[in-house]
Short mmCIF file of C-alpha atoms in Angstrom, two decimals:
data_model
loop_
_atom_site.label_atom_id
_atom_site.label_comp_id
_atom_site.label_asym_id
_atom_site.label_seq_id
_atom_site.Cartn_x
_atom_site.Cartn_y
_atom_site.Cartn_z
CA ALA A 26 127.31 284.35 -5.94
CA VAL A 27 124.12 284.81 -4.77
CA ARG A 28 122.53 284.01 -7.98
CA ALA A 29 124.44 280.80 -8.32
CA LEU A 30 122.77 279.99 -4.52
CA GLY A 31 119.74 280.84 -5.55
CA THR A 32 119.08 278.07 -8.28
CA SER A 33 118.12 275.16 -5.73
CA PRO A 34 115.80 275.58 -2.73
CA GLU A 35 118.05 273.39 -0.81
CA THR A 36 120.96 275.13 -1.17
CA ILE A 37 118.78 278.66 -0.34
CA ALA A 38 117.38 276.51 2.65
CA ARG A 39 121.23 275.73 3.87
CA HIS A 40 122.79 279.53 2.89
CA GLY A 41 119.70 281.82 3.84
CA ASN A 42 121.78 283.34 6.88
CA ALA A 43 124.12 284.35 4.16
CA ILE A 44 121.56 285.35 1.49
CA ALA A 45 119.42 287.20 3.56
CA THR A 46 121.99 289.49 4.75
CA ARG A 47 122.80 290.63 0.61
CA PRO A 48 119.22 292.94 0.26
CA GLU A 49 121.66 295.90 1.76
CA HIS A 50 124.22 295.06 -0.42
CA ASP A 51 126.07 297.76 -2.20
CA ASP A 52 125.36 296.22 -5.86
CA ALA A 53 122.20 296.62 -7.01
CA ASP A 54 121.83 293.35 -9.03
CA VAL A 55 122.99 291.61 -5.85
CA ARG A 56 120.65 292.83 -3.79
CA GLN A 57 117.55 291.72 -6.15
CA ALA A 58 118.81 288.31 -6.51
CA ALA A 59 119.30 287.91 -2.74
CA VAL A 60 115.40 288.85 -2.08
CA LYS A 61 114.58 286.99 -5.31
CA ALA A 62 116.19 283.53 -4.11
CA LEU A 63 114.89 283.77 -0.44
CA GLY A 64 111.06 283.70 -1.96
CA THR A 65 112.27 280.59 -4.50
CA SER A 66 112.95 278.16 -1.43
CA PRO A 67 109.81 277.41 0.87
CA GLU A 68 111.96 276.59 3.57
CA ALA A 69 113.71 279.75 3.71
CA PHE A 70 110.90 281.56 2.72
CA ALA A 71 108.80 280.31 6.02
CA ARG A 72 111.94 281.22 8.03
CA ARG A 73 112.52 284.49 6.09
CA GLY A 74 108.89 286.07 5.02
CA GLU A 75 108.89 288.88 7.15
CA ALA A 76 112.43 290.00 5.99
CA ILE A 77 111.17 289.83 2.45
CA ALA A 78 107.91 291.79 3.61
CA THR A 79 110.25 294.62 4.87
CA ARG A 80 111.64 294.90 1.34
CA LEU A 81 108.81 296.64 0.02
CA GLU A 82 109.85 299.79 1.73
CA HIS A 83 113.65 299.75 -0.05
CA ARG A 84 114.80 302.50 -1.89
CA ASP A 85 115.56 300.31 -4.52
CA ALA A 86 112.84 299.49 -6.99
CA GLY A 87 114.82 296.42 -8.31
CA VAL A 88 114.52 294.88 -4.76
CA ARG A 89 110.81 296.05 -4.57
CA HIS A 90 110.39 294.57 -7.22
CA ALA A 91 111.66 291.11 -6.24
CA ALA A 92 109.77 291.36 -2.82
CA VAL A 93 106.61 291.76 -4.38
CA ARG A 94 107.06 288.79 -6.81
CA ALA A 95 108.64 286.51 -4.14
CA LEU A 96 105.48 287.56 -1.94
CA GLY A 97 103.17 286.72 -4.69
CA THR A 98 104.38 283.11 -5.35
CA SER A 99 101.33 281.48 -3.53
CA PRO A 100 97.78 282.66 -2.69
CA GLU A 101 98.58 281.68 0.89
CA VAL A 102 101.63 284.37 0.85
CA VAL A 103 99.32 286.76 -0.93
CA ALA A 104 96.63 286.47 1.71
CA TRP A 105 99.29 286.79 4.73
CA HIS A 106 100.82 289.82 2.87
CA GLY A 107 98.30 291.27 1.06
CA GLU A 108 97.74 294.48 3.15
CA ALA A 109 101.72 295.26 2.69
CA ILE A 110 101.53 294.23 -1.18
CA ALA A 111 98.49 296.57 -1.69
CA THR A 112 100.83 299.37 -0.89
CA ARG A 113 102.92 298.94 -3.89
CA LEU A 114 100.01 300.01 -6.12
CA GLU A 115 100.91 303.23 -5.72
CA ASP A 116 104.49 302.76 -5.89
CA SER A 117 106.94 305.33 -7.79
CA ASP A 118 108.00 302.25 -10.28
CA ALA A 119 105.58 300.90 -13.12
CA GLY A 120 107.42 297.45 -12.90
CA VAL A 121 106.46 297.53 -8.62
CA ARG A 122 103.23 298.21 -9.68
CA HIS A 123 102.40 295.90 -12.02
CA ALA A 124 104.06 293.04 -10.09
CA ALA A 125 101.34 294.12 -6.86
CA VAL A 126 98.17 293.72 -9.14
CA ASP A 127 99.93 290.10 -10.45
CA ALA A 128 100.28 289.30 -6.72
CA LEU A 129 96.89 290.56 -5.92
CA GLY A 130 95.45 288.69 -8.50
CA ARG A 131 96.55 285.49 -7.01
CA SER A 132 94.45 286.37 -3.62
CA PRO A 133 91.43 287.92 -4.36
CA GLU A 134 90.26 287.99 -1.06
CA ALA A 135 94.22 289.59 0.27
CA VAL A 136 92.77 292.94 0.17
#
């Protein structure tokens, strides 16, 4: 259901509160889809960007990866969250580290 809702920025904006609770769901796929969905809607992201940033410390590498990718969508967002993204350069998961490098590359002044 989260994946279906995550296909449209308008839908995410409308159902963002419900999606925002899913990063703590028992199913890893639901957690990842929720963070990814929140990062695709500028309106939802503006209201929940800090919630996405807190997912950089999540126990699930997939959620951390989705959070880095969501935060790395624009140079402005990277600049705002650059320090937090930079902490993922030493993540235990190679995919998260790679996503952090990609994100930081979008805004060299972020770090």
